[in-house]
Amino acid sequence: MQQYYLERTLQAVITVVSVMTLAFFLLRLMPGNPADAYRAELIQNNPQLSQADIDHRVEQKLNVLPDAPLHEQYINYVAGLLQGDLGESINEGVPVSEIISEALPWTIFTMSLALLLSFAIGISFGAIMAYKEGSYFDNGLSVLSIFCNSIPNYIVGILSIWFLGYQLELFPTGGRYSTEMEPTVGLLEPIQTLAFLGDALWHASLLILSYTVVAAGGWALRMRGNSIQVLGEEYLRVARLRGLSERRIATRYVGRNAVLPLYTALLIAIGFALGGSVILEQVFTYPGVGYYMIEGLEARDYPLMMGVFLVMTVAVVLGVYIADLTYGLIDPRAQTRGGDHR
Amino acid sequence: MSRHADAAPTAKTQTRSDAILTCRDLSVEFTMDRGTSTVLNGLDIDIERNEIIGIVGESGSGKSMFASALLDAVVEPGVTTGTITYRPAEGREIDVLDRSDDQLQQLRWEDISMVFQGALSSFNPTLKLRGHFVETLEAHGYDVESGMERTHELLSDLYLDPGRVLGSYPHELSGGMKQRALIALSLVLEPDVLVMDEPTAALDLLMQRSIISLLSALREKYDLTMVFITHDLPLVTKLADRIGVLYAFELAEVSGTEELLRSPRHPYTRALLNSTPDIESPLAEMQPIEGSAPDPVDVPPGCPYHERCPLATADCAAVKPAMEAASETHDVACHYWERVPDEIDLTTEVSR
Ligand code: SF4
């Protein structure tokens, strides 16, 4: 067991370090080498700057010491990352970490809502479909779920924003909240807080909807499959003969045994939700981390792009890592390699 | 066998003096695309109070259907017909096949309980053993505290450590432990009858033997009637007072165990015994009986065994033999049961 934890931890650390390394080399080998490009730009615009000054500014921007030997640059870069120094955005002129920490809560807000919503809807319908396996209800919803699950969520996004946003003008077409709104979150001002949250939710609703529609289809199909399997198990028949109520069987037997295997998938989905936000936030001009990723990409703002990329990677690794470590606690059936169990 | 002596002898099937379960013309049918499949065909059998009766048959002989039918628990779309009469020690007779869902829920587990074939997967994998006992007691409105005391006693009777077993998830127990825990679970509501369908199939030989002896002890202690359904004739002779042999969804022979081993009257029973080189030997060494069991959709007319029987005549193929009493405690369904012992030698050394 201990060895299992150790292995998983090592695996997570190695993944993160590899991604950091990759980021470093990408940054250096990127077409047109951002460091050189930036340096050339600096020299052109500020001919009076000394070589040392220029080096210093390049380092500040890219978190890379341009003239130091490669290994020194690398150590310096990683040390910076570990302290949260992701460099400075070339276009915005502020530290990347600042942009991310300002944008991240919004992405977490929308994505966690979308995830929870899709999960709740998906498993509820999935279970009902399994109970009614083969009925019109099941067949209809299965087709619908497969359909929803196979269209990319940004297509749903584009359609909904065009129809509900531009045509019917029911929803805002971008932004986090209305311009006239004062961002207030506090216990002392409950009314303003509620109004603000409601407004924020209204702005995020189409984005959340687009993600939910697609993801719920996937959860429903998985839950349906798991539940059908459980419904065919011997222990279910025995439970019925023992006279347990249908309610207890639905929750403690079917529900629990069908949902638990989805736990890992849910945690991994949380990790990937950040990545999933990239295109959706672009479609809805919603300034979360995904939005800034594209922003950085378009403007060749390498530090910004890399910063967001790193945050997303860490989120995925963390999701998988937590799923691995805690699955044994959540599901008693989980057995680790080597055959010993908890 | 002495307590069967006062049973009133009749021309046909004997009616036992104190039958706790009486099955008459018990049939199970499944309607399928290619026709109606009869997987249990007109069984008449009495199960006496406090006896252990073994029901032996090959796979596909209908023995699992018989087990399910006793609790009116044949899975859909199977249809059970005939009558099963349950006579509790006190109170009125109960027609098992004619009960409402609520009444059935009460009958099952409280009066007639069952240990299933899939014993190793009979527990909810995400629920500790304690939960299984508690929820069963609660579902039937039993007092949980005294019920759990009984559980502890049952588990101890089965040589299990109650604290450890109850605090475990199913996968944390070995097959033998799970099997015994399941027997305890089936007895937690103090039923009169325990039906067991292949309860030892997944276990090794040693564990099988030990469970057999535990069952005998449980019968004495809790005044149980047991129906032990298996394909393993040598095993069930260690335990059963009487044995019924099922062939092709019908009873071929029912007899006290010793009499059955000493002088089986049905050619199929003889073949079954002869396929066991030594009654003590493991089942794996059994010689298969030639031919195959008939298809339930297309049961041949006449004696169901005639296609495989060495004594079969044209008569056998045309006329179904009725159950006849070979002795007070021995029924057999064969036209030539009187000749059978002379015609087919028993090659197996029989002992108990
Ligand atoms: S009735 Fe005929 S075919 Fe059937 S077992 Fe007896 S002898 Fe064999």
XYZ file of C-alpha atoms and ligand atoms in Angstrom:
702
model
C 0.000 0.000 0.000
C 2.733 2.406 1.021
C 4.578 1.557 -2.130
C 1.483 2.337 -4.142
C 1.248 5.841 -2.647
C 4.925 6.369 -3.241
C 4.670 5.289 -6.847
C 1.683 7.525 -7.505
C 3.352 10.518 -5.891
C 6.514 9.954 -7.869
C 4.501 9.606 -11.029
C 2.704 12.904 -10.408
C 5.951 14.722 -9.632
C 7.670 13.328 -12.698
C 4.764 14.372 -14.891
C 4.793 17.911 -13.585
C 8.573 18.189 -13.904
C 8.464 16.870 -17.463
C 5.833 19.394 -18.388
C 7.900 22.168 -16.844
C 10.912 21.003 -18.807
C 8.897 20.811 -21.966
C 7.587 24.313 -21.317
C 11.099 25.597 -20.861
C 12.391 24.139 -24.096
C 9.325 25.160 -26.001
C 9.845 28.656 -24.780
C 13.426 28.605 -26.006
C 12.862 26.750 -29.232
C 9.618 28.400 -30.178
C 9.769 29.699 -33.769
C 11.507 33.002 -33.701
C 12.748 32.324 -30.162
C 10.685 34.681 -28.005
C 13.708 35.692 -25.978
C 15.654 36.825 -29.039
C 12.605 38.479 -30.516
C 11.907 40.391 -27.346
C 15.518 41.373 -27.005
C 15.609 42.682 -30.552
C 12.489 44.640 -29.882
C 13.963 46.143 -26.737
C 17.178 47.168 -28.487
C 15.248 48.724 -31.300
C 12.947 50.715 -29.068
C 15.446 51.638 -26.379
C 18.878 51.999 -27.966
C 20.250 53.587 -24.835
C 19.798 50.446 -22.679
C 22.913 48.599 -21.593
C 23.390 44.903 -22.294
C 22.854 44.091 -18.597
C 19.637 46.072 -18.473
C 18.324 44.312 -21.510
C 19.206 40.906 -20.079
C 17.473 41.844 -16.876
C 14.298 42.876 -18.653
C 14.278 39.756 -20.794
C 14.670 37.662 -17.691
C 11.815 39.460 -16.021
C 9.564 38.908 -18.992
C 10.297 35.346 -19.845
C 11.726 34.018 -16.642
C 14.740 32.986 -18.725
C 18.323 34.258 -18.431
C 19.226 34.575 -22.078
C 23.004 34.426 -21.837
C 23.568 31.958 -19.035
C 24.484 28.362 -19.859
C 21.495 26.193 -20.644
C 21.435 24.214 -17.394
C 21.632 27.403 -15.371
C 18.768 28.869 -17.363
C 16.776 25.745 -16.721
C 17.384 25.693 -12.973
C 16.590 29.351 -12.800
C 13.381 28.853 -14.746
C 12.156 25.948 -12.627
C 13.095 27.715 -9.403
C 11.053 30.664 -10.597
C 8.080 28.461 -11.427
C 8.178 26.837 -8.023
C 7.934 30.269 -6.455
C 4.964 31.081 -8.642
C 6.961 33.216 -11.030
C 5.527 32.486 -14.439
C 7.150 35.455 -16.098
C 5.427 38.608 -17.228
C 2.821 38.942 -19.911
C 4.385 40.652 -22.889
C 1.217 42.414 -23.947
C -0.386 43.253 -20.637
C 2.827 44.090 -18.851
C 1.785 42.439 -15.604
C 3.007 39.179 -14.063
C 1.323 36.134 -15.592
C 0.581 34.761 -12.130
C -1.500 37.853 -11.483
C -3.572 37.394 -14.616
C -4.126 33.748 -13.828
C -5.065 34.238 -10.207
C -7.533 36.897 -11.273
C -9.062 34.736 -14.005
C -8.943 31.332 -12.352
C -11.837 31.833 -9.878
C -14.151 32.609 -12.788
C -13.218 29.491 -14.635
C -13.521 27.434 -11.475
C -16.908 29.008 -10.827
C -18.329 28.170 -14.241
C -16.653 24.842 -14.718
C -17.452 23.406 -11.306
C -21.083 24.401 -11.702
C -21.170 22.879 -15.166
C -19.492 19.701 -13.959
C -21.732 19.199 -10.962
C -24.812 19.950 -12.984
C -23.881 17.562 -15.772
C -22.915 14.851 -13.298
C -26.139 15.153 -11.320
C -28.313 15.196 -14.441
C -26.314 12.429 -16.083
C -26.409 9.919 -13.256
C -30.074 10.558 -12.500
C -31.142 9.942 -16.058
C -28.651 7.127 -16.503
C -30.100 5.248 -13.550
C -33.693 5.739 -14.693
C -32.758 4.609 -18.199
C -31.205 1.467 -16.768
C -34.295 0.699 -14.711
C -36.424 1.098 -17.821
C -33.969 -0.653 -20.082
C -35.429 -1.266 -23.536
C -38.390 1.081 -23.116
C -39.113 4.018 -25.408
C -37.870 6.299 -22.680
C -34.562 4.443 -22.530
C -34.133 4.190 -26.282
C -35.031 7.818 -26.874
C -32.737 9.136 -24.182
C -29.918 6.826 -25.198
C -29.982 8.194 -28.723
C -30.197 11.730 -27.376
C -27.306 11.114 -24.980
C -25.117 9.666 -27.690
C -25.995 12.605 -29.920
C -25.294 15.216 -27.218
C -22.108 13.496 -26.208
C -20.750 13.421 -29.727
C -21.110 17.078 -30.676
C -18.305 19.332 -29.459
C -19.480 21.663 -26.722
C -18.324 24.794 -28.537
C -20.784 24.000 -31.344
C -23.553 23.986 -28.771
C -22.014 27.179 -27.467
C -22.007 28.893 -30.847
C -25.583 27.806 -31.562
C -26.870 28.900 -28.183
C -25.105 32.233 -28.251
C -26.379 32.909 -31.743
C -29.939 31.891 -30.955
C -30.454 32.791 -27.303
C -27.941 35.604 -27.214
C -28.134 37.453 -30.536
C -31.508 36.415 -31.958
C -33.704 36.324 -28.885
C -31.440 38.544 -26.801
C -32.292 36.587 -23.698
C -28.716 36.218 -22.512
C -25.630 38.402 -22.606
C -23.155 37.436 -25.299
C -19.974 37.904 -23.308
C -18.261 39.141 -20.181
C -18.319 38.052 -16.564
C -20.991 40.431 -15.319
C -22.844 43.549 -16.356
C -20.766 46.700 -16.538
C -23.026 48.599 -14.151
C -22.657 45.837 -11.551
C -20.371 46.389 -8.557
C -18.618 43.104 -7.807
C -19.714 42.501 -4.227
C -19.298 39.342 -2.287
C -19.777 39.701 1.432
C -21.972 38.556 4.243
C -22.668 42.132 5.303
C -24.262 43.040 2.010
C -26.452 40.066 1.247
C -28.687 41.786 -1.265
C -25.871 43.208 -3.358
C -24.022 39.910 -3.116
C -27.032 37.979 -4.326
C -27.655 40.447 -7.116
C -24.037 40.207 -8.175
C -23.962 36.424 -8.046
C -27.214 36.251 -9.973
C -25.830 38.570 -12.611
C -22.616 36.546 -12.816
C -24.616 33.371 -13.152
C -26.737 34.917 -15.876
C -23.603 35.807 -17.813
C -22.148 32.349 -17.355
C -25.345 30.410 -17.969
C -24.948 29.750 -21.692
C -21.364 28.624 -21.197
C -22.449 26.312 -18.389
C -25.335 25.068 -20.499
C -23.083 24.240 -23.448
C -20.716 22.238 -21.317
C -23.513 20.537 -19.373
C -25.535 19.400 -22.364
C -22.563 17.577 -23.827
C -21.082 16.218 -20.621
C -24.409 15.080 -19.160
C -24.909 12.822 -22.175
C -21.623 11.110 -21.426
C -22.369 10.652 -17.724
C -25.830 9.326 -18.502
C -24.455 6.676 -20.844
C -21.835 5.544 -18.363
C -24.276 5.477 -15.482
C -26.763 3.556 -17.587
C -24.167 0.929 -18.428
C -22.992 0.573 -14.837
C -26.527 0.388 -13.487
C -27.626 -2.250 -15.966
C -24.675 -4.328 -14.913
C -25.530 -3.958 -11.228
C -29.200 -4.718 -11.877
C -28.155 -8.074 -13.308
C -25.999 -9.004 -10.336
C -26.813 -11.929 -8.118
C -26.706 -9.770 -5.002
C -29.538 -7.683 -6.336
C -31.768 -10.700 -6.688
C -30.850 -11.824 -3.187
C -31.575 -8.346 -1.842
C -35.061 -8.448 -3.355
C -35.733 -11.896 -1.914
C -34.566 -10.693 1.465
C -37.448 -8.255 1.239
C -35.499 -4.989 1.118
C -37.508 -2.010 -0.052
C -37.081 -0.891 -3.660
C -35.922 2.449 -2.302
C -33.058 0.956 -0.357
C -32.150 -1.229 -3.309
C -32.121 1.785 -5.641
C -29.873 3.873 -3.406
C -27.704 1.518 -1.424
C -27.400 -1.210 -4.029
C -27.821 0.097 -7.564
C -26.910 3.740 -6.980
C -23.857 3.187 -4.856
C -22.387 0.369 -6.872
C -22.958 2.141 -10.168
C -21.775 5.611 -9.122
C -18.602 4.652 -7.282
C -16.712 3.614 -10.407
C -17.519 7.066 -11.832
C -15.669 8.772 -8.991
C -12.303 8.484 -10.717
C -13.757 9.729 -13.974
C -15.271 12.704 -12.157
C -11.981 13.749 -10.584
C -10.185 13.429 -13.873
C -12.969 15.437 -15.526
C -12.390 18.178 -12.957
C -8.774 18.305 -14.021
C -9.683 18.413 -17.676
C -12.453 20.973 -17.193
C -9.858 23.758 -17.094
C -8.595 22.642 -20.461
C -12.145 22.261 -21.682
C -12.746 25.894 -20.890
C -10.286 27.096 -23.534
C -12.504 27.176 -26.587
C -15.772 27.697 -24.717
C -14.475 30.819 -23.003
C -13.312 32.069 -26.354
C -16.760 31.535 -27.855
C -18.423 33.393 -25.008
C -15.666 36.021 -24.627
C -15.577 34.981 -21.013
C -12.289 36.048 -19.430
C -11.279 32.926 -17.564
C -7.969 31.121 -17.838
C -8.924 29.436 -21.091
C -9.681 32.782 -22.639
C -6.228 34.054 -21.729
C -4.641 30.965 -23.163
C -6.002 31.806 -26.614
C -5.250 35.449 -26.027
C -1.630 34.567 -25.364
C -1.523 32.256 -28.336
C -2.837 34.844 -30.748
C -0.572 37.600 -29.506
C 2.480 35.344 -29.297
C 2.491 36.183 -25.638
C 4.528 33.109 -24.764
C 4.798 33.630 -21.017
C 1.039 33.994 -20.674
C 0.360 30.982 -22.864
C 2.868 28.842 -21.037
C 1.595 29.955 -17.657
C -1.964 28.921 -18.433
C -0.743 25.709 -20.017
C 1.213 24.844 -16.884
C -1.723 25.565 -14.589
C -3.981 23.346 -16.681
C -1.472 20.527 -16.699
C -1.033 20.682 -12.973
C -4.831 20.583 -12.574
C -5.082 17.399 -14.635
C -2.169 15.731 -12.859
C -3.630 16.713 -9.503
C -7.069 15.355 -10.445
C -5.653 12.002 -11.476
C -3.376 11.929 -8.445
C -6.181 12.562 -5.967
C -8.386 10.033 -7.746
C -5.659 7.396 -7.460
C -4.988 8.074 -3.809
C -8.547 8.264 -2.587
C -10.341 5.672 -4.675
C -9.454 2.945 -2.233
C -11.044 4.948 0.579
C -14.194 5.632 -1.382
C -14.808 2.222 -2.906
C -14.151 -0.799 -0.723
C -13.870 -2.996 -3.790
C -10.808 -1.186 -5.051
C -7.810 -3.377 -4.748
C -4.371 -2.140 -5.413
C -1.795 -3.991 -7.384
C -0.180 -6.806 -5.480
C -3.526 -8.051 -4.263
C -3.554 -6.487 -0.809
C -6.534 -4.382 0.008
C -7.777 -1.897 2.499
C -35.074 -43.716 8.729
C -37.140 -45.204 11.524
C -39.265 -42.133 11.888
C -40.615 -42.690 8.414
C -41.882 -46.110 9.425
C -45.272 -44.931 10.520
C -45.910 -43.143 7.236
C -49.081 -44.450 5.691
C -48.232 -46.504 2.609
C -50.312 -45.711 -0.433
C -50.452 -47.154 -3.868
C -48.822 -44.137 -5.487
C -46.744 -41.341 -4.038
C -46.690 -41.512 -0.312
C -48.191 -38.674 1.644
C -45.942 -38.054 4.585
C -47.457 -37.800 8.003
C -45.916 -34.460 8.840
C -44.983 -32.706 5.636
C -43.921 -29.106 6.087
C -43.978 -28.520 2.333
C -46.173 -30.374 -0.110
C -45.656 -29.841 -3.830
C -48.294 -31.079 -6.231
C -48.004 -30.990 -9.993
C -45.374 -28.297 -9.666
C -44.333 -27.000 -13.079
C -42.350 -24.086 -14.420
C -42.655 -22.940 -18.010
C -40.951 -20.302 -20.085
C -42.554 -19.110 -23.276
C -39.895 -18.393 -25.846
C -39.719 -17.738 -29.551
C -39.088 -21.353 -30.412
C -41.855 -22.677 -28.215
C -42.757 -23.283 -24.627
C -39.901 -24.530 -22.547
C -40.923 -26.721 -19.640
C -38.135 -26.568 -17.117
C -39.988 -28.325 -14.313
C -42.629 -30.849 -15.181
C -45.335 -31.838 -12.727
C -43.327 -32.530 -9.579
C -45.070 -34.246 -6.654
C -43.014 -34.306 -3.512
C -43.482 -33.988 0.228
C -40.811 -32.486 2.393
C -41.062 -33.621 5.939
C -40.594 -31.433 8.978
C -36.989 -31.421 10.213
C -35.637 -33.618 7.509
C -32.778 -32.882 5.190
C -33.749 -33.802 1.694
C -31.205 -33.809 -1.083
C -32.319 -33.058 -4.629
C -29.776 -34.360 -7.122
C -29.637 -33.678 -10.819
C -27.319 -32.837 -13.669
C -27.075 -29.218 -14.694
C -30.124 -28.450 -16.783
C -32.279 -30.980 -14.972
C -34.476 -28.262 -13.497
C -33.066 -28.419 -9.998
C -32.400 -24.692 -9.701
C -35.926 -24.019 -10.915
C -37.224 -26.237 -8.160
C -35.265 -24.179 -5.618
C -36.648 -20.905 -6.955
C -40.177 -22.286 -7.186
C -40.175 -23.179 -3.485
C -39.980 -19.441 -2.734
C -42.161 -18.509 -5.698
C -39.076 -16.710 -6.963
C -38.766 -18.011 -10.506
C -37.382 -15.158 -12.595
C -39.582 -13.580 -15.251
C -40.933 -14.576 -17.690
C -41.106 -18.007 -16.056
C -44.543 -19.146 -14.932
C -44.939 -21.466 -11.943
C -48.045 -23.634 -11.758
C -49.340 -26.336 -9.435
C -49.473 -25.977 -5.677
C -46.978 -25.690 -2.891
C -48.494 -25.959 0.559
C -46.495 -24.757 3.507
C -47.548 -25.916 6.964
C -45.983 -23.893 9.744
C -45.675 -25.521 13.182
C -48.499 -23.309 14.350
C -51.117 -21.525 12.344
C -52.841 -22.206 9.106
C -51.606 -23.800 5.942
C -50.209 -21.406 3.400
C -50.487 -21.691 -0.349
C -47.082 -20.413 -1.416
C -47.973 -19.794 -5.048
C -51.094 -17.834 -4.179
C -49.795 -14.972 -2.099
C -49.785 -11.224 -2.584
C -46.437 -9.488 -2.893
C -46.536 -8.351 0.723
C -47.398 -11.814 1.961
C -44.641 -13.284 -0.175
C -42.154 -10.782 1.177
C -43.065 -11.998 4.630
C -42.929 -15.690 3.750
C -39.548 -15.450 2.154
C -36.704 -15.367 4.606
C -39.031 -15.397 7.633
C -40.485 -18.860 6.955
C -38.658 -20.246 3.954
C -35.161 -18.995 3.363
C -32.603 -19.660 0.707
C -28.889 -19.889 0.076
C -28.149 -19.265 -3.544
C -25.885 -20.812 -6.043
C -23.971 -17.589 -6.606
C -23.054 -17.439 -2.947
C -19.823 -15.649 -3.585
C -21.639 -12.774 -5.266
C -24.683 -12.711 -3.010
C -23.409 -9.783 -0.960
C -23.449 -6.120 -1.897
C -19.742 -5.417 -2.508
C -19.967 -1.905 -1.067
C -21.765 -2.836 2.112
C -20.166 -4.373 5.168
C -21.557 -7.684 6.351
C -23.151 -6.053 9.375
C -25.218 -3.890 7.043
C -26.625 -6.958 5.327
C -27.858 -8.409 8.591
C -29.227 -5.125 9.917
C -31.095 -4.225 6.735
C -32.666 -7.682 6.577
C -33.886 -7.410 10.162
C -35.189 -3.900 9.552
C -36.957 -4.784 6.315
C -38.940 -7.433 8.176
C -39.606 -5.319 11.245
C -37.526 -7.500 13.565
C -35.857 -6.114 16.646
C -32.342 -5.285 15.483
C -30.626 -5.671 18.823
C -31.821 -9.169 19.591
C -31.466 -10.006 15.919
C -27.810 -9.072 16.019
C -27.323 -11.169 19.134
C -28.720 -14.072 17.183
C -26.393 -13.181 14.320
C -23.390 -13.391 16.623
C -24.527 -16.784 17.824
C -25.154 -18.046 14.303
C -21.766 -16.897 13.128
C -20.101 -18.563 16.112
C -22.041 -21.740 15.372
C -20.505 -21.602 11.919
C -17.013 -21.176 13.381
C -16.681 -17.573 12.295
C -15.416 -14.674 14.383
C -18.543 -12.490 14.526
C -16.740 -9.207 15.195
C -14.335 -9.639 12.361
C -16.856 -10.923 9.825
C -19.456 -8.260 10.543
C -16.877 -5.491 10.232
C -15.648 -6.717 6.864
C -16.610 -6.023 3.304
C -17.496 -9.121 1.298
C -14.265 -9.126 -0.712
C -12.256 -9.223 2.484
C -13.564 -12.692 3.300
C -12.536 -15.990 1.782
C -15.000 -18.052 -0.229
C -15.663 -20.435 2.625
C -16.218 -17.587 5.062
C -18.580 -15.839 2.697
C -20.500 -19.059 2.198
C -20.925 -19.580 5.928
C -21.811 -15.931 6.478
C -24.484 -16.316 3.832
C -25.906 -19.314 5.641
C -26.006 -17.211 8.806
C -27.750 -14.428 6.883
C -30.340 -16.848 5.577
C -31.093 -17.985 9.136
C -31.202 -14.586 10.805
C -35.009 -14.369 10.713
C -35.386 -17.863 12.174
C -36.996 -19.586 9.201
C -38.417 -23.110 9.350
C -37.140 -24.186 5.977
C -33.755 -23.535 4.394
C -33.448 -24.168 0.664
C -29.877 -24.407 -0.580
C -28.995 -24.402 -4.258
C -25.490 -25.771 -4.861
C -24.279 -24.113 -1.681
C -20.841 -25.660 -1.871
C -20.181 -25.590 -5.606
C -17.455 -22.956 -5.535
C -15.597 -24.381 -2.553
C -12.763 -26.841 -2.227
C -13.393 -30.362 -1.037
C -12.319 -29.796 2.543
C -14.523 -26.753 2.930
C -17.440 -28.639 1.375
C -17.122 -31.391 3.945
C -16.865 -28.974 6.834
C -19.937 -27.055 5.695
C -21.845 -30.314 5.402
C -21.127 -31.172 9.003
C -21.974 -27.643 10.135
C -25.333 -27.914 8.394
C -26.152 -31.105 10.284
C -25.383 -29.363 13.552
C -27.496 -26.349 12.591
C -30.457 -28.549 11.745
C -30.397 -30.056 15.229
C -29.931 -26.774 17.014
C -32.483 -24.698 15.148
C -35.045 -27.395 14.238
C -34.586 -26.721 10.566
C -35.925 -28.440 7.524
C -33.367 -28.352 4.739
C -33.636 -28.811 1.017
C -30.152 -29.358 -0.359
C -29.972 -29.085 -4.138
C -26.842 -30.287 -5.883
C -25.333 -32.171 -8.792
C -22.989 -33.901 -6.385
C -24.579 -37.186 -5.319
C -21.632 -38.420 -3.224
C -21.619 -35.171 -1.275
C -25.315 -35.116 -0.471
C -25.338 -38.717 0.795
C -23.236 -37.472 3.703
C -25.982 -35.168 4.808
C -29.438 -36.043 3.557
C -32.056 -38.274 5.178
C -33.757 -38.665 1.841
C -32.720 -38.046 -1.722
C -34.747 -37.138 -4.758
C -33.207 -37.683 -8.175
C -34.266 -35.254 -10.879
C -33.954 -36.191 -14.508
C -35.109 -33.970 -17.349
C -37.330 -31.759 -15.174
C -39.074 -34.690 -13.518
C -38.447 -36.768 -10.434
C -37.072 -40.179 -11.342
C -36.745 -41.582 -7.871
C -37.222 -40.501 -4.269
C -35.950 -42.621 -1.451
C -34.335 -42.731 1.950
C -30.620 -42.201 1.467
C -29.476 -45.613 2.607
C -32.050 -47.441 0.582
C -31.174 -45.400 -2.457
C -27.527 -46.280 -2.134
C -28.209 -49.941 -1.374
C -30.778 -50.672 -4.024
C -31.515 -47.872 -6.437
C -34.505 -48.734 -8.589
C -34.267 -46.274 -11.443
C -31.802 -46.965 -14.283
C -30.737 -43.312 -14.222
C -29.936 -43.429 -10.526
C -27.895 -46.557 -11.150
C -26.019 -44.831 -13.952
C -25.436 -41.858 -11.703
C -24.033 -44.056 -8.964
C -21.959 -46.111 -11.377
C -20.443 -42.979 -12.836
C -18.862 -42.450 -9.434
C -16.033 -44.992 -9.169
C -16.038 -44.702 -5.426
C -18.559 -42.770 -3.415
C -15.640 -41.235 -1.504
C -13.858 -39.978 -4.580
C -14.028 -36.410 -5.749
C -16.530 -35.526 -8.389
C -13.842 -34.733 -10.917
C -13.134 -38.437 -11.355
C -16.698 -39.217 -12.293
C -17.360 -41.027 -15.538
C -19.901 -39.199 -17.638
C -23.170 -40.946 -18.446
C -23.571 -41.612 -22.146
C -25.949 -39.469 -24.144
C -27.314 -36.082 -23.231
C -30.288 -34.752 -21.336
C -33.298 -33.822 -23.446
C -34.095 -30.307 -24.584
C -36.784 -28.686 -22.419
C -38.626 -27.421 -25.489
C -38.923 -30.831 -27.026
C -39.349 -33.312 -24.222
C -39.867 -36.746 -25.783
C -43.108 -38.572 -25.011
C -42.962 -41.550 -22.720
C -40.180 -41.937 -20.197
C -37.848 -38.933 -20.379
C -34.882 -41.274 -19.945
C -35.723 -43.743 -22.711
C -33.196 -42.392 -25.194
C -30.342 -43.179 -22.839
C -31.784 -46.132 -20.936
C -30.333 -49.624 -21.563
C -33.646 -51.247 -20.612
C -35.836 -49.075 -22.788
C -38.610 -50.781 -24.750
C -41.151 -49.470 -27.215
C -43.476 -49.105 -24.279
C -41.030 -46.768 -22.564
C -40.976 -44.473 -25.579
C -44.761 -44.270 -25.676
C -46.018 -44.364 -22.119
C -44.731 -42.185 -19.332
C -44.094 -44.269 -16.202
C -45.973 -43.139 -13.107
C -44.409 -42.822 -9.671
C -44.791 -46.127 -7.890
C -43.949 -47.128 -4.361
C -41.157 -49.676 -4.309
C -41.297 -49.654 -0.545
C -42.757 -47.482 2.158
C -39.940 -45.031 1.804
C -39.047 -45.505 -1.811
C -40.804 -44.092 -4.891
C -39.632 -44.682 -8.427
C -40.866 -43.709 -11.879
C -39.896 -46.603 -14.112
C -41.994 -49.270 -15.810
C -39.511 -51.987 -14.941
C -38.322 -50.915 -11.497
C -38.774 -54.450 -10.188
C -36.359 -55.820 -12.778
C -33.795 -53.045 -12.577
C -31.622 -54.469 -9.763
C -31.186 -57.721 -11.723
C -30.547 -56.060 -15.060
C -28.113 -53.299 -14.154
C -25.265 -54.105 -11.809
C -24.082 -51.608 -9.289
C -20.350 -51.244 -9.696
C -19.895 -48.697 -6.993
C -18.972 -49.569 -3.464
C -21.667 -47.843 -1.471
C -21.134 -46.704 2.046
C -22.086 -43.689 4.032
S -39.350 -46.528 -17.974
Fe -38.188 -47.583 -19.494
S -36.875 -46.067 -20.345
Fe -37.669 -45.212 -18.483
S -36.162 -45.724 -17.011
Fe -37.621 -47.347 -16.925
S -36.849 -48.864 -18.307
Fe -35.721 -46.989 -18.732
